JSON list of C-alpha atoms in Angstrom, two decimals:
[
{"chain": "R", "resi": 212, "resn": "MET", "atom": "CA", "xyz": [103.73, 50.78, -2.10]},
{"chain": "R", "resi": 213, "resn": "THR", "atom": "CA", "xyz": [100.36, 48.97, -1.46]},
{"chain": "R", "resi": 214, "resn": "THR", "atom": "CA", "xyz": [101.92, 46.07, 0.34]},
{"chain": "R", "resi": 215, "resn": "LEU", "atom": "CA", "xyz": [104.22, 48.78, 2.51]},
{"chain": "R", "resi": 216, "resn": "HIS", "atom": "CA", "xyz": [100.82, 50.45, 3.36]},
{"chain": "R", "resi": 217, "resn": "ALA", "atom": "CA", "xyz": [99.23, 47.23, 4.30]},
{"chain": "R", "resi": 218, "resn": "ARG", "atom": "CA", "xyz": [102.01, 46.39, 6.61]},
{"chain": "R", "resi": 219, "resn": "ILE", "atom": "CA", "xyz": [101.97, 49.70, 8.19]},
{"chain": "R", "resi": 220, "resn": "SER", "atom": "CA", "xyz": [98.22, 49.65, 8.66]},
{"chain": "R", "resi": 221, "resn": "ALA", "atom": "CA", "xyz": [98.70, 46.03, 10.24]},
{"chain": "R", "resi": 222, "resn": "LEU", "atom": "CA", "xyz": [101.41, 47.40, 12.56]},
{"chain": "R", "resi": 223, "resn": "ASP", "atom": "CA", "xyz": [99.24, 50.21, 13.66]},
{"chain": "R", "resi": 224, "resn": "GLN", "atom": "CA", "xyz": [96.15, 48.06, 14.37]},
{"chain": "R", "resi": 225, "resn": "THR", "atom": "CA", "xyz": [98.61, 45.86, 16.52]},
{"chain": "R", "resi": 226, "resn": "MET", "atom": "CA", "xyz": [99.79, 48.59, 18.40]},
{"chain": "R", "resi": 227, "resn": "ALA", "atom": "CA", "xyz": [96.26, 49.89, 19.01]},
{"chain": "R", "resi": 228, "resn": "LEU", "atom": "CA", "xyz": [95.50, 46.28, 20.43]},
{"chain": "R", "resi": 229, "resn": "PHE", "atom": "CA", "xyz": [98.12, 46.49, 23.07]},
{"chain": "R", "resi": 230, "resn": "SER", "atom": "CA", "xyz": [97.88, 50.16, 24.01]},
{"chain": "R", "resi": 231, "resn": "PRO", "atom": "CA", "xyz": [94.96, 52.16, 22.48]},
{"chain": "R", "resi": 232, "resn": "ALA", "atom": "CA", "xyz": [96.38, 55.42, 23.87]},
{"chain": "R", "resi": 233, "resn": "LEU", "atom": "CA", "xyz": [99.38, 55.12, 22.01]},
{"chain": "R", "resi": 234, "resn": "ASN", "atom": "CA", "xyz": [99.92, 57.18, 18.80]},
{"chain": "R", "resi": 235, "resn": "PRO", "atom": "CA", "xyz": [101.72, 55.38, 15.89]},
{"chain": "R", "resi": 236, "resn": "ALA", "atom": "CA", "xyz": [103.34, 58.82, 14.75]},
{"chain": "R", "resi": 237, "resn": "ALA", "atom": "CA", "xyz": [104.75, 59.58, 18.06]},
{"chain": "R", "resi": 238, "resn": "ALA", "atom": "CA", "xyz": [108.26, 58.08, 17.10]},
{"chain": "R", "resi": 239, "resn": "GLY", "atom": "CA", "xyz": [108.69, 60.74, 14.52]},
{"chain": "R", "resi": 240, "resn": "THR", "atom": "CA", "xyz": [110.36, 60.92, 11.33]},
{"chain": "R", "resi": 241, "resn": "VAL", "atom": "CA", "xyz": [113.25, 58.10, 10.67]},
{"chain": "R", "resi": 242, "resn": "HIS", "atom": "CA", "xyz": [116.33, 59.65, 9.08]},
{"chain": "R", "resi": 243, "resn": "ALA", "atom": "CA", "xyz": [117.64, 56.40, 7.41]},
{"chain": "R", "resi": 244, "resn": "HIS", "atom": "CA", "xyz": [121.22, 58.00, 6.56]},
{"chain": "R", "resi": 245, "resn": "ALA", "atom": "CA", "xyz": [121.57, 59.61, 10.04]},
{"chain": "R", "resi": 246, "resn": "GLY", "atom": "CA", "xyz": [124.32, 57.60, 11.49]},
{"chain": "R", "resi": 247, "resn": "LYS", "atom": "CA", "xyz": [127.51, 58.31, 13.55]},
{"chain": "R", "resi": 248, "resn": "TYR", "atom": "CA", "xyz": [128.83, 60.31, 10.94]},
{"chain": "R", "resi": 249, "resn": "GLY", "atom": "CA", "xyz": [125.92, 62.55, 10.76]},
{"chain": "R", "resi": 250, "resn": "SER", "atom": "CA", "xyz": [124.29, 62.66, 7.20]},
{"chain": "R", "resi": 251, "resn": "PHE", "atom": "CA", "xyz": [125.31, 60.23, 4.41]},
{"chain": "R", "resi": 252, "resn": "GLY", "atom": "CA", "xyz": [128.69, 60.79, 3.32]},
{"chain": "R", "resi": 253, "resn": "GLY", "atom": "CA", "xyz": [129.40, 63.03, 6.49]},
{"chain": "R", "resi": 254, "resn": "LEU", "atom": "CA", "xyz": [132.97, 61.61, 7.17]},
{"chain": "R", "resi": 255, "resn": "THR", "atom": "CA", "xyz": [133.98, 61.90, 3.73]},
{"chain": "R", "resi": 256, "resn": "ALA", "atom": "CA", "xyz": [132.68, 65.38, 3.25]},
{"chain": "R", "resi": 257, "resn": "PHE", "atom": "CA", "xyz": [134.79, 66.20, 6.83]},
{"chain": "R", "resi": 258, "resn": "ILE", "atom": "CA", "xyz": [137.84, 64.61, 5.37]},
{"chain": "R", "resi": 259, "resn": "ARG", "atom": "CA", "xyz": [137.68, 66.43, 1.96]},
{"chain": "R", "resi": 260, "resn": "GLU", "atom": "CA", "xyz": [136.92, 69.87, 4.07]},
{"chain": "R", "resi": 261, "resn": "GLN", "atom": "CA", "xyz": [140.14, 69.18, 6.27]},
{"chain": "R", "resi": 262, "resn": "LEU", "atom": "CA", "xyz": [142.10, 68.83, 3.24]},
{"chain": "R", "resi": 263, "resn": "GLN", "atom": "CA", "xyz": [140.90, 71.84, 1.24]},
{"chain": "R", "resi": 264, "resn": "SER", "atom": "CA", "xyz": [141.44, 73.95, 4.26]},
{"chain": "R", "resi": 265, "resn": "ALA", "atom": "CA", "xyz": [145.22, 72.41, 4.75]},
{"chain": "R", "resi": 266, "resn": "GLY", "atom": "CA", "xyz": [146.16, 73.68, 1.16]},
{"chain": "R", "resi": 267, "resn": "GLU", "atom": "CA", "xyz": [149.10, 72.48, -0.70]},
{"chain": "R", "resi": 268, "resn": "SER", "atom": "CA", "xyz": [150.97, 70.98, 2.49]},
{"chain": "R", "resi": 269, "resn": "GLY", "atom": "CA", "xyz": [148.06, 68.33, 3.01]},
{"chain": "R", "resi": 270, "resn": "VAL", "atom": "CA", "xyz": [147.33, 66.40, 6.20]},
{"chain": "R", "resi": 271, "resn": "ASP", "atom": "CA", "xyz": [148.61, 63.04, 7.14]},
{"chain": "R", "resi": 272, "resn": "THR", "atom": "CA", "xyz": [146.25, 60.15, 7.59]},
{"chain": "R", "resi": 273, "resn": "LEU", "atom": "CA", "xyz": [146.86, 59.87, 11.48]},
{"chain": "R", "resi": 274, "resn": "THR", "atom": "CA", "xyz": [146.12, 63.46, 12.00]},
{"chain": "R", "resi": 275, "resn": "LEU", "atom": "CA", "xyz": [142.82, 63.27, 9.88]},
{"chain": "R", "resi": 276, "resn": "MET", "atom": "CA", "xyz": [141.72, 60.15, 12.01]},
{"chain": "R", "resi": 277, "resn": "ASP", "atom": "CA", "xyz": [142.31, 62.00, 14.98]},
{"chain": "R", "resi": 278, "resn": "ARG", "atom": "CA", "xyz": [140.39, 65.27, 13.98]},
{"chain": "R", "resi": 279, "resn": "ALA", "atom": "CA", "xyz": [137.57, 63.10, 12.66]},
{"chain": "R", "resi": 280, "resn": "ALA", "atom": "CA", "xyz": [137.25, 61.13, 15.85]},
{"chain": "R", "resi": 281, "resn": "LEU", "atom": "CA", "xyz": [137.20, 64.30, 17.89]},
{"chain": "R", "resi": 282, "resn": "HIS", "atom": "CA", "xyz": [134.67, 66.07, 15.66]},
{"chain": "R", "resi": 283, "resn": "PHE", "atom": "CA", "xyz": [132.45, 62.79, 15.42]},
{"chain": "R", "resi": 284, "resn": "ASP", "atom": "CA", "xyz": [132.91, 61.80, 18.99]},
{"chain": "R", "resi": 285, "resn": "ILE", "atom": "CA", "xyz": [134.28, 58.46, 18.35]},
{"chain": "R", "resi": 286, "resn": "ASP", "atom": "CA", "xyz": [135.86, 56.26, 21.12]},
{"chain": "R", "resi": 287, "resn": "LEU", "atom": "CA", "xyz": [139.17, 54.87, 19.70]},
{"chain": "R", "resi": 288, "resn": "HIS", "atom": "CA", "xyz": [140.19, 53.18, 22.98]},
{"chain": "R", "resi": 289, "resn": "PRO", "atom": "CA", "xyz": [138.24, 49.81, 22.82]},
{"chain": "R", "resi": 290, "resn": "PRO", "atom": "CA", "xyz": [140.30, 47.05, 21.26]},
{"chain": "R", "resi": 291, "resn": "GLY", "atom": "CA", "xyz": [140.29, 47.10, 17.60]},
{"chain": "R", "resi": 292, "resn": "ALA", "atom": "CA", "xyz": [138.43, 50.41, 17.28]},
{"chain": "R", "resi": 293, "resn": "ARG", "atom": "CA", "xyz": [141.42, 52.41, 16.30]},
{"chain": "R", "resi": 294, "resn": "LYS", "atom": "CA", "xyz": [142.20, 50.00, 13.50]},
{"chain": "R", "resi": 295, "resn": "ARG", "atom": "CA", "xyz": [138.69, 49.93, 12.45]},
{"chain": "R", "resi": 296, "resn": "PHE", "atom": "CA", "xyz": [138.43, 53.72, 12.18]},
{"chain": "R", "resi": 297, "resn": "ARG", "atom": "CA", "xyz": [141.64, 54.19, 10.31]},
{"chain": "R", "resi": 298, "resn": "ASP", "atom": "CA", "xyz": [140.22, 51.66, 7.76]},
{"chain": "R", "resi": 299, "resn": "THR", "atom": "CA", "xyz": [137.14, 53.57, 7.49]},
{"chain": "R", "resi": 300, "resn": "ILE", "atom": "CA", "xyz": [139.31, 56.99, 6.97]},
{"chain": "R", "resi": 301, "resn": "THR", "atom": "CA", "xyz": [141.33, 55.09, 4.56]},
{"chain": "R", "resi": 302, "resn": "TRP", "atom": "CA", "xyz": [138.23, 54.06, 2.50]},
{"chain": "R", "resi": 303, "resn": "SER", "atom": "CA", "xyz": [137.11, 57.71, 2.39]},
{"chain": "R", "resi": 304, "resn": "LEU", "atom": "CA", "xyz": [140.33, 58.65, 1.23]},
{"chain": "R", "resi": 305, "resn": "ARG", "atom": "CA", "xyz": [140.56, 56.14, -1.58]},
{"chain": "R", "resi": 306, "resn": "HIS", "atom": "CA", "xyz": [137.03, 56.93, -2.40]},
{"chain": "R", "resi": 307, "resn": "LEU", "atom": "CA", "xyz": [137.96, 60.61, -2.94]},
{"chain": "R", "resi": 308, "resn": "GLN", "atom": "CA", "xyz": [141.10, 59.55, -4.88]},
{"chain": "R", "resi": 309, "resn": "ARG", "atom": "CA", "xyz": [139.32, 57.45, -7.21]},
{"chain": "R", "resi": 310, "resn": "ASN", "atom": "CA", "xyz": [137.14, 60.72, -7.92]},
{"chain": "R", "resi": 311, "resn": "ARG", "atom": "CA", "xyz": [140.29, 62.93, -8.41]},
{"chain": "R", "resi": 312, "resn": "LEU", "atom": "CA", "xyz": [139.30, 65.05, -5.44]},
{"chain": "R", "resi": 313, "resn": "VAL", "atom": "CA", "xyz": [142.26, 64.16, -3.27]},
{"chain": "R", "resi": 314, "resn": "GLU", "atom": "CA", "xyz": [145.88, 62.76, -4.05]},
{"chain": "R", "resi": 315, "resn": "VAL", "atom": "CA", "xyz": [148.65, 61.91, -2.19]},
{"chain": "R", "resi": 316, "resn": "ALA", "atom": "CA", "xyz": [151.24, 64.56, -1.55]},
{"chain": "R", "resi": 317, "resn": "ARG", "atom": "CA", "xyz": [153.87, 62.43, 0.21]},
{"chain": "R", "resi": 318, "resn": "ASP", "atom": "CA", "xyz": [153.75, 58.71, 0.16]},
{"chain": "R", "resi": 319, "resn": "SER", "atom": "CA", "xyz": [154.71, 56.61, 3.12]},
{"chain": "R", "resi": 320, "resn": "ARG", "atom": "CA", "xyz": [157.58, 54.53, 1.78]},
{"chain": "R", "resi": 321, "resn": "GLY", "atom": "CA", "xyz": [157.18, 51.28, 3.46]},
{"chain": "R", "resi": 322, "resn": "GLY", "atom": "CA", "xyz": [154.62, 52.46, 5.91]},
{"chain": "R", "resi": 323, "resn": "ARG", "atom": "CA", "xyz": [156.94, 53.91, 8.66]},
{"chain": "R", "resi": 324, "resn": "ARG", "atom": "CA", "xyz": [155.12, 57.15, 8.17]},
{"chain": "R", "resi": 325, "resn": "PRO", "atom": "CA", "xyz": [151.64, 58.20, 7.62]},
{"chain": "R", "resi": 326, "resn": "LYS", "atom": "CA", "xyz": [150.63, 59.16, 4.02]},
{"chain": "R", "resi": 327, "resn": "VAL", "atom": "CA", "xyz": [150.16, 63.15, 3.68]},
{"chain": "R", "resi": 328, "resn": "TRP", "atom": "CA", "xyz": [147.02, 63.80, 1.54]},
{"chain": "R", "resi": 329, "resn": "ARG", "atom": "CA", "xyz": [145.90, 67.11, -0.08]},
{"chain": "R", "resi": 330, "resn": "ALA", "atom": "CA", "xyz": [142.99, 68.34, -2.00]},
{"chain": "R", "resi": 331, "resn": "VAL", "atom": "CA", "xyz": [143.08, 68.60, -5.73]},
{"chain": "R", "resi": 332, "resn": "ASP", "atom": "CA", "xyz": [141.84, 71.95, -7.15]},
{"chain": "R", "resi": 333, "resn": "GLU", "atom": "CA", "xyz": [138.57, 71.44, -8.96]},
{"chain": "R", "resi": 334, "resn": "PRO", "atom": "CA", "xyz": [139.16, 71.99, -12.56]},
{"chain": "R", "resi": 335, "resn": "THR", "atom": "CA", "xyz": [137.65, 74.77, -14.33]},
{"chain": "R", "resi": 336, "resn": "LEU", "atom": "CA", "xyz": [135.80, 74.65, -17.71]},
{"chain": "R", "resi": 337, "resn": "GLN", "atom": "CA", "xyz": [138.82, 75.90, -19.47]},
{"chain": "R", "resi": 338, "resn": "ASP", "atom": "CA", "xyz": [140.96, 73.14, -17.80]},
{"chain": "R", "resi": 339, "resn": "LEU", "atom": "CA", "xyz": [138.34, 70.44, -18.95]},
{"chain": "R", "resi": 340, "resn": "ILE", "atom": "CA", "xyz": [138.42, 71.79, -22.59]},
{"chain": "R", "resi": 341, "resn": "ALA", "atom": "CA", "xyz": [142.18, 71.76, -22.84]},
{"chain": "R", "resi": 342, "resn": "GLN", "atom": "CA", "xyz": [142.37, 68.41, -21.24]},
{"chain": "R", "resi": 343, "resn": "ALA", "atom": "CA", "xyz": [139.64, 67.28, -24.00]},
{"chain": "R", "resi": 344, "resn": "GLY", "atom": "CA", "xyz": [141.99, 68.57, -26.82]},
{"chain": "R", "resi": 345, "resn": "PHE", "atom": "CA", "xyz": [139.63, 71.06, -28.36]},
{"chain": "R", "resi": 346, "resn": "TYR", "atom": "CA", "xyz": [141.03, 74.27, -29.51]},
{"chain": "R", "resi": 347, "resn": "ASP", "atom": "CA", "xyz": [139.56, 77.65, -29.69]},
{"chain": "R", "resi": 348, "resn": "VAL", "atom": "CA", "xyz": [138.05, 78.04, -32.99]},
{"chain": "R", "resi": 349, "resn": "ARG", "atom": "CA", "xyz": [138.99, 81.67, -33.20]},
{"chain": "R", "resi": 350, "resn": "ASP", "atom": "CA", "xyz": [142.74, 80.79, -33.25]},
{"chain": "R", "resi": 351, "resn": "THR", "atom": "CA", "xyz": [142.14, 79.04, -36.62]},
{"chain": "R", "resi": 352, "resn": "HIS", "atom": "CA", "xyz": [141.14, 81.85, -38.27]},
{"chain": "R", "resi": 353, "resn": "SER", "atom": "CA", "xyz": [143.66, 84.32, -37.39]},
{"chain": "R", "resi": 354, "resn": "SER", "atom": "CA", "xyz": [145.76, 84.03, -40.52]}
]
């Protein structure tokens, strides 16, 4: 932190030499994670919301891509932009799948049709207990 403060002070002094009227704080606060998809994880959160609202039927990859492009105002017309954005959508879907938040509802079978994805219901505490193999202590004393 000391080094960082020394560098900032040096930059402020340099700016003052070139333009004494310039306010070093005029640029405002830097939002390090504000990018083209909003806050950090914004695209993944958007995809998850789309799949949750779709229900059991799910949404295919291309529709998700088109919705996200429209929502985030992404231009898909430059050469290669569509493929790069599809790769980004696929990465977000795989991330959600690894965390067991989404699943493939219908596979693409040879890539001719896009995969259909759907949200996975978040497990309740009872579901987690059942998965862990615990049982209700009251059930053992019923005899």
